Tab-separated table of C-alpha atoms and ligand atoms in Angstrom:
chain	number	residue	atom	x	y	z
A	1031	MET	CA	147.961	91.529	79.048
A	1032	LEU	CA	150.281	92.064	76.072
A	1033	ARG	CA	148.033	89.891	73.920
A	1034	SER	CA	145.110	92.174	74.709
A	1035	LYS	CA	147.164	95.326	74.035
A	1036	LEU	CA	148.236	93.970	70.652
A	1037	LEU	CA	144.697	92.980	69.714
A	1038	ARG	CA	143.314	96.361	70.702
A	1039	GLU	CA	145.969	98.312	68.810
A	1040	LEU	CA	145.407	96.211	65.700
A	1041	TYR	CA	141.647	96.626	66.026
A	1042	GLN	CA	141.812	100.408	66.411
A	1043	GLN	CA	144.530	101.134	63.855
A	1044	HIS	CA	143.443	98.442	61.329
A	1045	THR	CA	146.943	97.646	59.964
A	1046	LEU	CA	150.272	97.781	61.775
A	1047	SER	CA	153.695	96.191	61.458
A	1048	ARG	CA	155.447	94.293	64.258
A	1049	ALA	CA	157.737	97.328	64.701
A	1050	ASP	CA	154.678	99.626	65.076
A	1051	LEU	CA	153.245	97.267	67.696
A	1052	THR	CA	156.541	97.178	69.610
A	1053	ARG	CA	156.633	100.990	69.649
A	1054	LEU	CA	152.966	101.400	70.601
A	1055	THR	CA	152.927	98.828	73.411
A	1056	GLY	CA	156.419	99.465	74.791
A	1057	ALA	CA	156.984	95.689	74.915
A	1058	SER	CA	160.124	93.919	73.726
A	1059	SER	CA	160.196	92.976	70.079
A	1060	ALA	CA	160.815	89.321	71.054
A	1061	SER	CA	157.566	89.225	73.109
A	1062	VAL	CA	155.597	90.955	70.343
A	1063	THR	CA	156.945	88.551	67.727
A	1064	GLN	CA	156.056	85.534	69.872
A	1065	ILE	CA	152.470	86.581	70.590
A	1066	ILE	CA	151.902	87.644	66.984
A	1067	ARG	CA	153.081	84.183	65.922
A	1068	GLU	CA	150.452	82.626	68.240
A	1069	LEU	CA	147.737	84.949	66.889
A	1070	LEU	CA	148.702	84.099	63.308
A	1071	ASP	CA	148.591	80.368	64.137
A	1072	GLU	CA	145.150	80.750	65.724
A	1073	GLY	CA	143.931	82.648	62.654
A	1074	VAL	CA	142.964	85.743	64.669
A	1075	VAL	CA	145.524	87.895	62.860
A	1076	GLN	CA	146.611	87.776	59.246
A	1077	GLU	CA	149.394	89.311	57.197
A	1078	GLN	CA	148.281	91.950	54.737
A	1079	GLY	CA	150.988	92.961	52.281
A	1080	SER	CA	154.123	94.876	53.165
A	1081	GLN	CA	155.251	98.476	53.342
A	1082	GLN	CA	158.612	99.879	52.313
A	1083	GLU	CA	160.043	102.370	54.770
A	1084	GLY	CA	163.406	103.918	53.851
A	1085	LEU	CA	166.099	101.581	52.597
A	1086	GLY	CA	165.496	98.722	55.062
A	1087	ARG	CA	163.621	95.514	54.533
A	1088	PRO	CA	159.913	95.981	53.723
A	1089	ARG	CA	157.700	95.635	56.799
A	1090	VAL	CA	155.016	92.987	56.832
A	1091	MET	CA	151.680	94.562	57.784
A	1092	LEU	CA	149.268	92.767	60.105
A	1093	CYS	CA	145.529	93.063	60.663
A	1094	ILE	CA	142.710	91.338	62.537
A	1095	GLN	CA	141.029	88.674	60.428
A	1096	GLN	CA	137.519	90.145	60.647
A	1097	ASP	CA	135.821	86.932	59.538
A	1098	PHE	CA	137.845	84.767	61.902
A	1099	ARG	CA	134.729	84.257	64.031
A	1100	CYS	CA	131.261	85.784	64.400
A	1101	VAL	CA	129.385	87.164	67.357
A	1102	VAL	CA	125.702	87.540	68.065
A	1103	GLY	CA	124.457	90.823	69.498
A	1104	ILE	CA	121.072	90.994	71.226
A	1105	ARG	CA	119.485	94.281	72.297
A	1106	MET	CA	116.756	93.909	74.897
A	1107	VAL	CA	115.327	97.297	75.835
A	1108	SER	CA	111.664	96.428	75.380
A	1109	GLN	CA	109.591	93.304	74.817
A	1110	GLU	CA	110.598	93.485	71.162
A	1111	ILE	CA	114.219	92.387	70.978
A	1112	HIS	CA	116.609	92.837	68.066
A	1113	ALA	CA	119.425	90.446	67.299
A	1114	SER	CA	122.173	90.287	64.722
A	1115	LEU	CA	124.876	87.848	63.649
A	1116	MET	CA	127.954	89.888	62.753
A	1117	ASN	CA	131.623	89.637	61.969
A	1118	LEU	CA	134.328	91.086	64.201
A	1119	ARG	CA	133.957	94.523	62.597
A	1120	GLY	CA	130.249	94.643	63.424
A	1121	HIS	CA	129.074	94.020	59.848
A	1122	SER	CA	125.754	92.224	60.046
A	1123	LEU	CA	125.359	88.884	58.237
A	1124	CYS	CA	121.704	88.524	59.212
A	1125	GLN	CA	119.250	89.976	61.705
A	1126	LEU	CA	115.966	89.158	63.306
A	1127	THR	CA	113.377	90.656	65.598
A	1128	HIS	CA	111.602	88.625	68.258
A	1129	HIS	CA	108.728	89.461	70.588
A	1130	LEU	CA	109.388	88.054	74.075
A	1131	THR	CA	106.386	86.231	75.502
A	1132	SER	CA	107.333	87.145	79.085
A	1133	PHE	CA	110.161	88.590	81.186
A	1134	GLU	CA	110.402	85.510	83.399
A	1135	PRO	CA	114.185	84.793	83.407
A	1136	HIS	CA	114.016	81.089	82.431
A	1137	GLN	CA	111.564	81.839	79.657
A	1138	VAL	CA	113.732	84.733	78.423
A	1139	THR	CA	116.792	82.434	78.460
A	1140	ALA	CA	114.981	79.825	76.374
A	1141	GLU	CA	113.749	82.393	73.863
A	1142	LEU	CA	117.154	84.112	73.554
A	1143	ALA	CA	118.807	80.721	72.960
A	1144	GLU	CA	116.239	80.071	70.243
A	1145	VAL	CA	117.069	83.445	68.654
A	1146	VAL	CA	120.789	82.562	68.617
A	1147	HIS	CA	120.061	79.168	67.033
A	1148	LYS	CA	117.937	80.789	64.345
A	1149	LEU	CA	120.639	83.327	63.501
A	1150	ILE	CA	123.288	80.608	63.213
A	1151	LEU	CA	121.050	78.674	60.846
A	1152	GLN	CA	120.128	81.780	58.887
A	1153	GLY	CA	123.791	82.841	58.637
A	1154	GLY	CA	124.797	79.347	57.501
A	1155	ILE	CA	127.675	79.088	59.986
A	1156	SER	CA	128.664	76.283	62.330
A	1157	LYS	CA	128.514	76.882	66.060
A	1158	ASP	CA	132.274	76.638	66.548
A	1159	LYS	CA	132.499	79.760	64.399
A	1160	LEU	CA	130.564	81.649	67.082
A	1161	LEU	CA	132.939	83.491	69.394
A	1162	GLY	CA	130.344	84.699	71.836
A	1163	VAL	CA	127.071	86.472	72.459
A	1164	GLY	CA	126.722	90.063	73.656
A	1165	LEU	CA	123.526	90.970	75.466
A	1166	ALA	CA	122.626	94.627	76.017
A	1167	LEU	CA	119.776	95.325	78.394
A	1168	SER	CA	118.290	98.329	80.120
A	1169	GLY	CA	119.056	98.582	83.812
A	1170	ILE	CA	122.047	98.222	86.107
A	1171	VAL	CA	124.240	95.341	85.009
A	1172	ASP	CA	127.275	93.877	86.736
A	1173	ALA	CA	129.341	93.036	83.671
A	1174	ARG	CA	132.062	91.337	85.733
A	1175	GLN	CA	129.583	88.931	87.339
A	1176	ASN	CA	127.581	88.759	84.095
A	1177	LEU	CA	124.302	89.494	85.880
A	1178	CYS	CA	121.490	92.015	85.857
A	1179	VAL	CA	121.540	93.800	89.224
A	1180	TYR	CA	118.330	95.730	88.667
A	1181	SER	CA	116.111	96.418	85.695
A	1182	PHE	CA	112.974	98.483	86.049
A	1183	LEU	CA	111.798	97.472	82.578
A	1184	LEU	CA	112.268	93.724	83.060
A	1185	GLY	CA	111.284	93.687	86.729
A	1186	TRP	CA	114.572	91.874	87.475
A	1187	LYS	CA	116.714	91.933	90.606
A	1188	HIS	CA	119.975	89.952	90.657
A	1189	VAL	CA	119.218	87.755	87.671
A	1190	PRO	CA	122.357	85.874	86.460
A	1191	ILE	CA	121.144	86.051	82.859
A	1192	GLY	CA	124.660	85.799	81.364
A	1193	GLU	CA	125.406	82.543	83.192
A	1194	MET	CA	121.956	81.135	82.427
A	1195	LEU	CA	122.268	81.793	78.697
A	1196	GLU	CA	125.889	80.627	78.604
A	1197	LYS	CA	124.902	77.264	80.153
A	1198	ARG	CA	122.030	76.905	77.720
A	1199	LEU	CA	124.151	77.669	74.654
A	1200	SER	CA	127.631	76.418	75.669
A	1201	VAL	CA	128.974	79.626	74.164
A	1202	PRO	CA	130.516	82.558	76.097
A	1203	VAL	CA	127.918	85.235	76.864
A	1204	ARG	CA	128.695	88.757	78.082
A	1205	VAL	CA	126.051	91.095	79.438
A	1206	ASP	CA	126.205	94.863	79.774
A	1207	ASN	CA	124.013	97.871	80.176
A	1208	ASP	CA	122.476	99.272	76.988
A	1209	VAL	CA	124.102	102.712	77.275
A	1210	ASN	CA	127.508	101.068	77.758
A	1211	SER	CA	126.865	98.981	74.630
A	1212	ILE	CA	126.078	102.168	72.663
A	1213	THR	CA	129.315	103.677	73.990
A	1214	ILE	CA	131.263	100.546	73.000
A	1215	ALA	CA	129.694	100.787	69.517
A	1216	GLN	CA	131.155	104.286	69.153
A	1217	LYS	CA	134.586	103.095	70.250
A	1218	LEU	CA	134.676	100.024	68.011
A	1219	PHE	CA	132.780	101.049	64.906
A	1220	SER	CA	132.601	104.844	64.555
A	1221	GLU	CA	134.824	107.848	63.968
A	1222	MET	CA	135.377	107.933	67.767
A	1223	ARG	CA	137.592	104.823	67.600
A	1224	LEU	CA	140.802	106.826	68.019
A	1225	GLU	CA	139.412	109.063	70.792
A	1226	ARG	CA	140.713	108.125	74.237
A	1227	TYR	CA	138.280	110.345	76.182
A	1228	PHE	CA	134.630	110.793	75.259
A	1229	THR	CA	131.118	110.547	76.643
A	1230	VAL	CA	127.880	109.268	75.160
A	1231	LEU	CA	124.711	110.715	76.650
A	1232	TYR	CA	121.535	108.811	75.912
A	1233	ILE	CA	118.121	110.358	76.524
A	1234	GLY	CA	115.053	108.212	76.060
A	1235	GLU	CA	112.576	106.865	78.579
A	1236	GLY	CA	115.587	106.870	80.882
A	1237	ILE	CA	118.749	108.979	80.824
A	1238	GLY	CA	122.220	107.494	81.082
A	1239	ALA	CA	125.795	108.135	80.085
A	1240	GLY	CA	128.739	105.987	79.048
A	1241	PHE	CA	132.372	107.045	79.260
A	1242	TYR	CA	135.688	106.178	77.696
A	1243	HIS	CA	138.473	107.383	79.955
A	1244	ASP	CA	142.065	106.895	78.856
A	1245	ASP	CA	140.854	104.380	76.281
A	1246	GLU	CA	138.994	102.279	78.872
A	1247	LEU	CA	135.249	101.973	79.376
A	1248	LEU	CA	134.610	103.512	82.779
A	1249	THR	CA	132.192	101.305	84.695
A	1250	GLY	CA	132.623	102.066	88.391
A	1251	ARG	CA	132.819	99.595	91.257
A	1252	ASN	CA	129.233	98.396	90.840
A	1253	ASN	CA	129.116	98.954	87.098
A	1254	ALA	CA	126.585	101.698	87.807
A	1255	ALA	CA	128.685	104.631	86.555
A	1256	GLY	CA	126.752	106.963	84.289
A	1257	GLU	CA	123.379	107.000	86.034
A	1258	ILE	CA	123.166	110.747	85.549
A	1259	GLY	CA	119.383	110.648	85.055
A	1260	HIS	CA	119.087	110.741	88.837
A	1261	PHE	CA	121.294	113.786	89.424
A	1262	THR	CA	119.220	116.238	91.458
A	1263	VAL	CA	118.896	119.300	89.261
A	1264	VAL	CA	115.902	121.006	90.947
A	1265	ARG	CA	115.710	121.076	94.764
A	1266	ASN	CA	112.361	119.694	95.973
A	1267	GLY	CA	111.292	119.388	92.352
A	1268	ARG	CA	109.166	116.852	90.503
A	1269	LEU	CA	108.871	113.315	91.843
A	1270	CYS	CA	111.047	110.780	89.977
A	1271	ILE	CA	110.420	107.042	89.488
A	1272	CYS	CA	113.415	106.386	91.792
A	1273	GLY	CA	111.536	107.972	94.687
A	1274	LYS	CA	113.656	111.152	94.878
A	1275	ARG	CA	112.550	114.629	93.919
A	1276	GLY	CA	114.026	116.901	91.267
A	1277	CYS	CA	115.959	114.291	89.247
A	1278	LEU	CA	117.052	115.164	85.711
A	1279	GLN	CA	114.965	112.263	84.433
A	1280	ALA	CA	111.779	113.767	85.914
A	1281	TYR	CA	112.186	116.751	83.561
A	1282	ALA	CA	114.049	115.635	80.469
A	1283	SER	CA	113.218	111.986	79.701
A	1284	THR	CA	110.789	111.479	76.841
A	1285	ASP	CA	108.083	110.139	79.167
A	1286	SER	CA	108.340	113.018	81.595
A	1287	LEU	CA	108.262	115.610	78.787
A	1288	LEU	CA	105.036	114.098	77.462
A	1289	HIS	CA	103.655	113.946	80.981
A	1290	GLN	CA	104.498	117.604	81.652
A	1291	ALA	CA	102.891	118.665	78.358
A	1292	ARG	CA	99.680	116.858	79.290
A	1293	GLU	CA	99.729	118.443	82.749
A	1294	GLN	CA	99.615	121.791	80.967
A	1295	GLY	CA	96.410	120.674	79.262
A	1296	LEU	CA	98.009	120.066	75.854
A	1297	ASP	CA	96.653	117.346	73.589
A	1298	ILE	CA	99.983	115.531	73.224
A	1299	GLU	CA	100.268	111.744	73.169
A	1300	THR	CA	103.473	110.979	71.323
A	1301	LEU	CA	106.907	112.456	70.641
A	1302	GLU	CA	105.708	113.254	67.119
A	1303	ASP	CA	102.900	115.362	68.635
A	1304	LEU	CA	105.492	117.130	70.780
A	1305	HIS	CA	107.736	117.859	67.769
A	1306	HIS	CA	104.781	119.051	65.752
A	1307	ALA	CA	103.681	121.428	68.528
A	1308	ALA	CA	107.265	122.745	68.799
A	1309	LEU	CA	107.349	123.387	65.037
A	1310	GLN	CA	104.050	125.277	65.351
A	1311	GLY	CA	105.753	127.429	67.979
A	1312	ASP	CA	103.593	126.315	70.909
A	1313	PRO	CA	105.064	128.451	73.723
A	1314	GLU	CA	104.469	125.846	76.449
A	1315	VAL	CA	106.195	123.048	74.497
A	1316	LEU	CA	109.119	125.318	73.631
A	1317	ARG	CA	109.395	126.263	77.306
A	1318	LEU	CA	109.483	122.581	78.326
A	1319	LEU	CA	112.128	121.724	75.708
A	1320	ASN	CA	114.177	124.766	76.652
A	1321	PHE	CA	114.075	123.900	80.352
A	1322	ALA	CA	114.927	120.234	79.662
A	1323	GLY	CA	117.902	121.347	77.526
A	1324	GLN	CA	119.119	123.677	80.290
A	1325	LEU	CA	118.965	120.927	82.921
A	1326	VAL	CA	120.685	118.335	80.717
A	1327	GLY	CA	123.390	120.921	79.956
A	1328	LEU	CA	123.830	121.602	83.664
A	1329	ALA	CA	124.215	117.885	84.456
A	1330	LEU	CA	126.542	117.424	81.487
A	1331	SER	CA	128.777	120.279	82.645
A	1332	TYR	CA	129.417	118.369	85.911
A	1333	VAL	CA	130.400	115.288	83.933
A	1334	ILE	CA	132.618	117.257	81.544
A	1335	ASP	CA	134.458	118.970	84.397
A	1336	THR	CA	134.743	115.844	86.555
A	1337	LEU	CA	136.248	113.722	83.795
A	1338	ASP	CA	137.915	116.425	81.677
A	1339	ILE	CA	136.064	115.357	78.567
A	1340	GLN	CA	136.094	117.220	75.268
A	1341	LYS	CA	133.833	115.185	73.034
A	1342	VAL	CA	130.245	114.303	73.801
A	1343	ILE	CA	127.709	112.504	71.644
A	1344	VAL	CA	124.119	113.228	72.615
A	1345	TYR	CA	121.435	110.809	71.465
A	1346	ALA	CA	118.115	112.471	72.141
A	1347	PRO	CA	114.771	112.165	70.410
A	1348	THR	CA	114.038	115.518	72.101
A	1349	CYS	CA	116.411	117.195	69.615
A	1350	ASN	CA	113.947	119.311	67.651
A	1351	THR	CA	114.191	120.902	64.235
A	1352	GLU	CA	114.221	124.478	65.489
A	1353	ARG	CA	116.989	123.468	67.945
A	1354	THR	CA	115.320	124.742	71.132
A	1355	PHE	CA	116.580	121.766	73.141
A	1356	GLN	CA	120.049	121.729	71.546
A	1357	ASN	CA	120.650	125.478	71.938
A	1358	ALA	CA	119.555	125.459	75.578
A	1359	LEU	CA	121.849	122.501	76.272
A	1360	LEU	CA	124.873	124.092	74.554
A	1361	GLU	CA	124.326	127.390	76.329
A	1362	ALA	CA	124.082	125.671	79.707
A	1363	VAL	CA	127.272	123.643	79.131
A	1364	HIS	CA	129.072	126.820	78.095
A	1365	HIS	CA	127.682	128.713	81.072
A	1366	HIS	CA	128.311	126.095	83.772
A	1367	SER	CA	131.520	124.310	82.797
A	1368	LEU	CA	134.895	125.525	83.957
A	1369	PRO	CA	136.249	128.160	81.562
A	1370	LEU	CA	139.852	127.690	82.755
A	1371	VAL	CA	140.481	124.444	80.878
A	1372	ASP	CA	141.587	125.523	77.453
A	1373	SER	CA	139.937	122.953	75.245
A	1374	PRO	CA	137.201	123.311	72.681
A	1375	LYS	CA	134.274	121.065	73.627
A	1376	THR	CA	132.567	119.243	70.800
A	1377	ILE	CA	128.986	118.187	71.371
A	1378	LEU	CA	127.429	116.179	68.564
A	1379	PHE	CA	123.661	115.684	68.486
A	1380	LYS	CA	122.320	112.544	66.897
A	1381	PRO	CA	118.670	111.551	66.719
A	1382	GLY	CA	119.464	107.824	66.719
A	1383	GLU	CA	121.489	105.066	65.044
A	1384	PRO	CA	119.629	101.810	65.763
A	1385	GLU	CA	121.911	99.778	63.445
A	1386	LEU	CA	125.004	101.008	65.276
A	1387	TRP	CA	123.383	100.290	68.646
A	1388	LEU	CA	122.587	96.744	67.614
A	1389	ALA	CA	126.210	96.354	66.505
A	1390	GLY	CA	127.092	97.606	70.006
A	1391	ALA	CA	125.339	94.612	71.579
A	1392	GLY	CA	127.687	92.348	69.601
A	1393	GLY	CA	130.399	94.861	70.484
A	1394	ILE	CA	130.097	93.784	74.139
A	1395	ALA	CA	131.373	90.340	73.085
A	1396	ILE	CA	133.958	91.773	70.651
A	1397	ASN	CA	135.250	94.123	73.351
A	1398	ALA	CA	135.588	91.221	75.802
A	1399	PHE	CA	137.469	89.272	73.121
A	1400	LEU	CA	139.884	92.176	72.540
A	1401	ASN	CA	140.398	92.393	76.302
A	1402	ASP	CA	141.201	88.669	76.247
A	1403	GLN	CA	138.220	87.913	78.498
A	1404	LEU	CA	136.456	85.465	76.172
A	1405	LYS	CA	137.473	81.870	76.029
A	1406	LEU	CA	137.282	80.440	72.530
A	1407	PRO	CA	134.527	77.850	72.240
A	1408	LEU	CA	136.073	74.423	71.973
A	1409	THR	CA	133.194	72.255	70.854
A	1410	ALA	CA	130.454	72.607	68.313
A	1411	SER	CA	127.144	71.812	69.968
A	1412	VAL	CA	124.821	74.445	68.614
A	1413	HIS	CA	121.798	72.211	68.579
A	1414	GLU	CA	122.118	71.401	72.243
A	1415	ARG	CA	119.015	72.580	74.044
O	2245	ZN	ZN1	115.444	109.740	90.086
């Protein structure tokens, strides 16, 4: 417990002294000193110069040794998967893209193992340098049990993919949902690292949200927290892929926007077509984007008020240059969220950060390591198949 607290503080703050760590964790200085000694012996932490404060002895500063081990991050949100070998700060050493031949779980396991082997070779590291593998996939994932509960894309139900890959590789593997991995990426590698409360809203073919609440990733009992795409936002509205009517996803996902545009008789095939039509001021496209923005803002206002969140990052390819979608969303959040809580709400729109998201897949493993949930690999057997 204390080990994890120390690791997380050092990771977030970059450099701290033993006295800082004692103050921040509330632990006794003897316990902090003992665990830091273990972490120094293991090579996880290193000393980095000293700082003079007042007239006392200079304080030795400590930091995480970012090249202590590597992780592999794999993002599997379509048949084309992206993988990266990275250090503990998410800096990529090498990357590759692989086209899965099928979604059959044993075949996927074999191909993912092959991808990991290739990255290790390409990165020129030995297997005992590999701390773990993080796998981000679309769908509902039970991160505690390391299994995919349900994935529409992969056609999977209760597939223990984490365990299967771990057995194949003899390296710890952690699996999580893709939106959670994007949220973890923000916490570990972006300017949000010191924020204790924030939300990431992802809008693509599906819509999902990830949350940090009091510095912890909020996952829910079944690890299904954040499925806001299926909030009912229009009573008896459009049919959704989940079987319900009026879900947010049926109006605001990229697929449903394209579908709605075509229903109106517009010649629109791709998101680029949609953006182009919006730039040309097509009234029907602007109406669709405006309505989607309003509904997302409505759903987001429930989340903001439920969790008392001030910062939201919105990843949406529907963000358009003339800001129809963004303005409608902001207006709806302002209109629907509780005005009594005196806190400015910051909503940042980002079109996409694929590099950061890939780092987030590795971040699943790094996060588990910081939470002291990864066992260090003991043997080097990378070529085991
Ligand atoms: Zn639905």
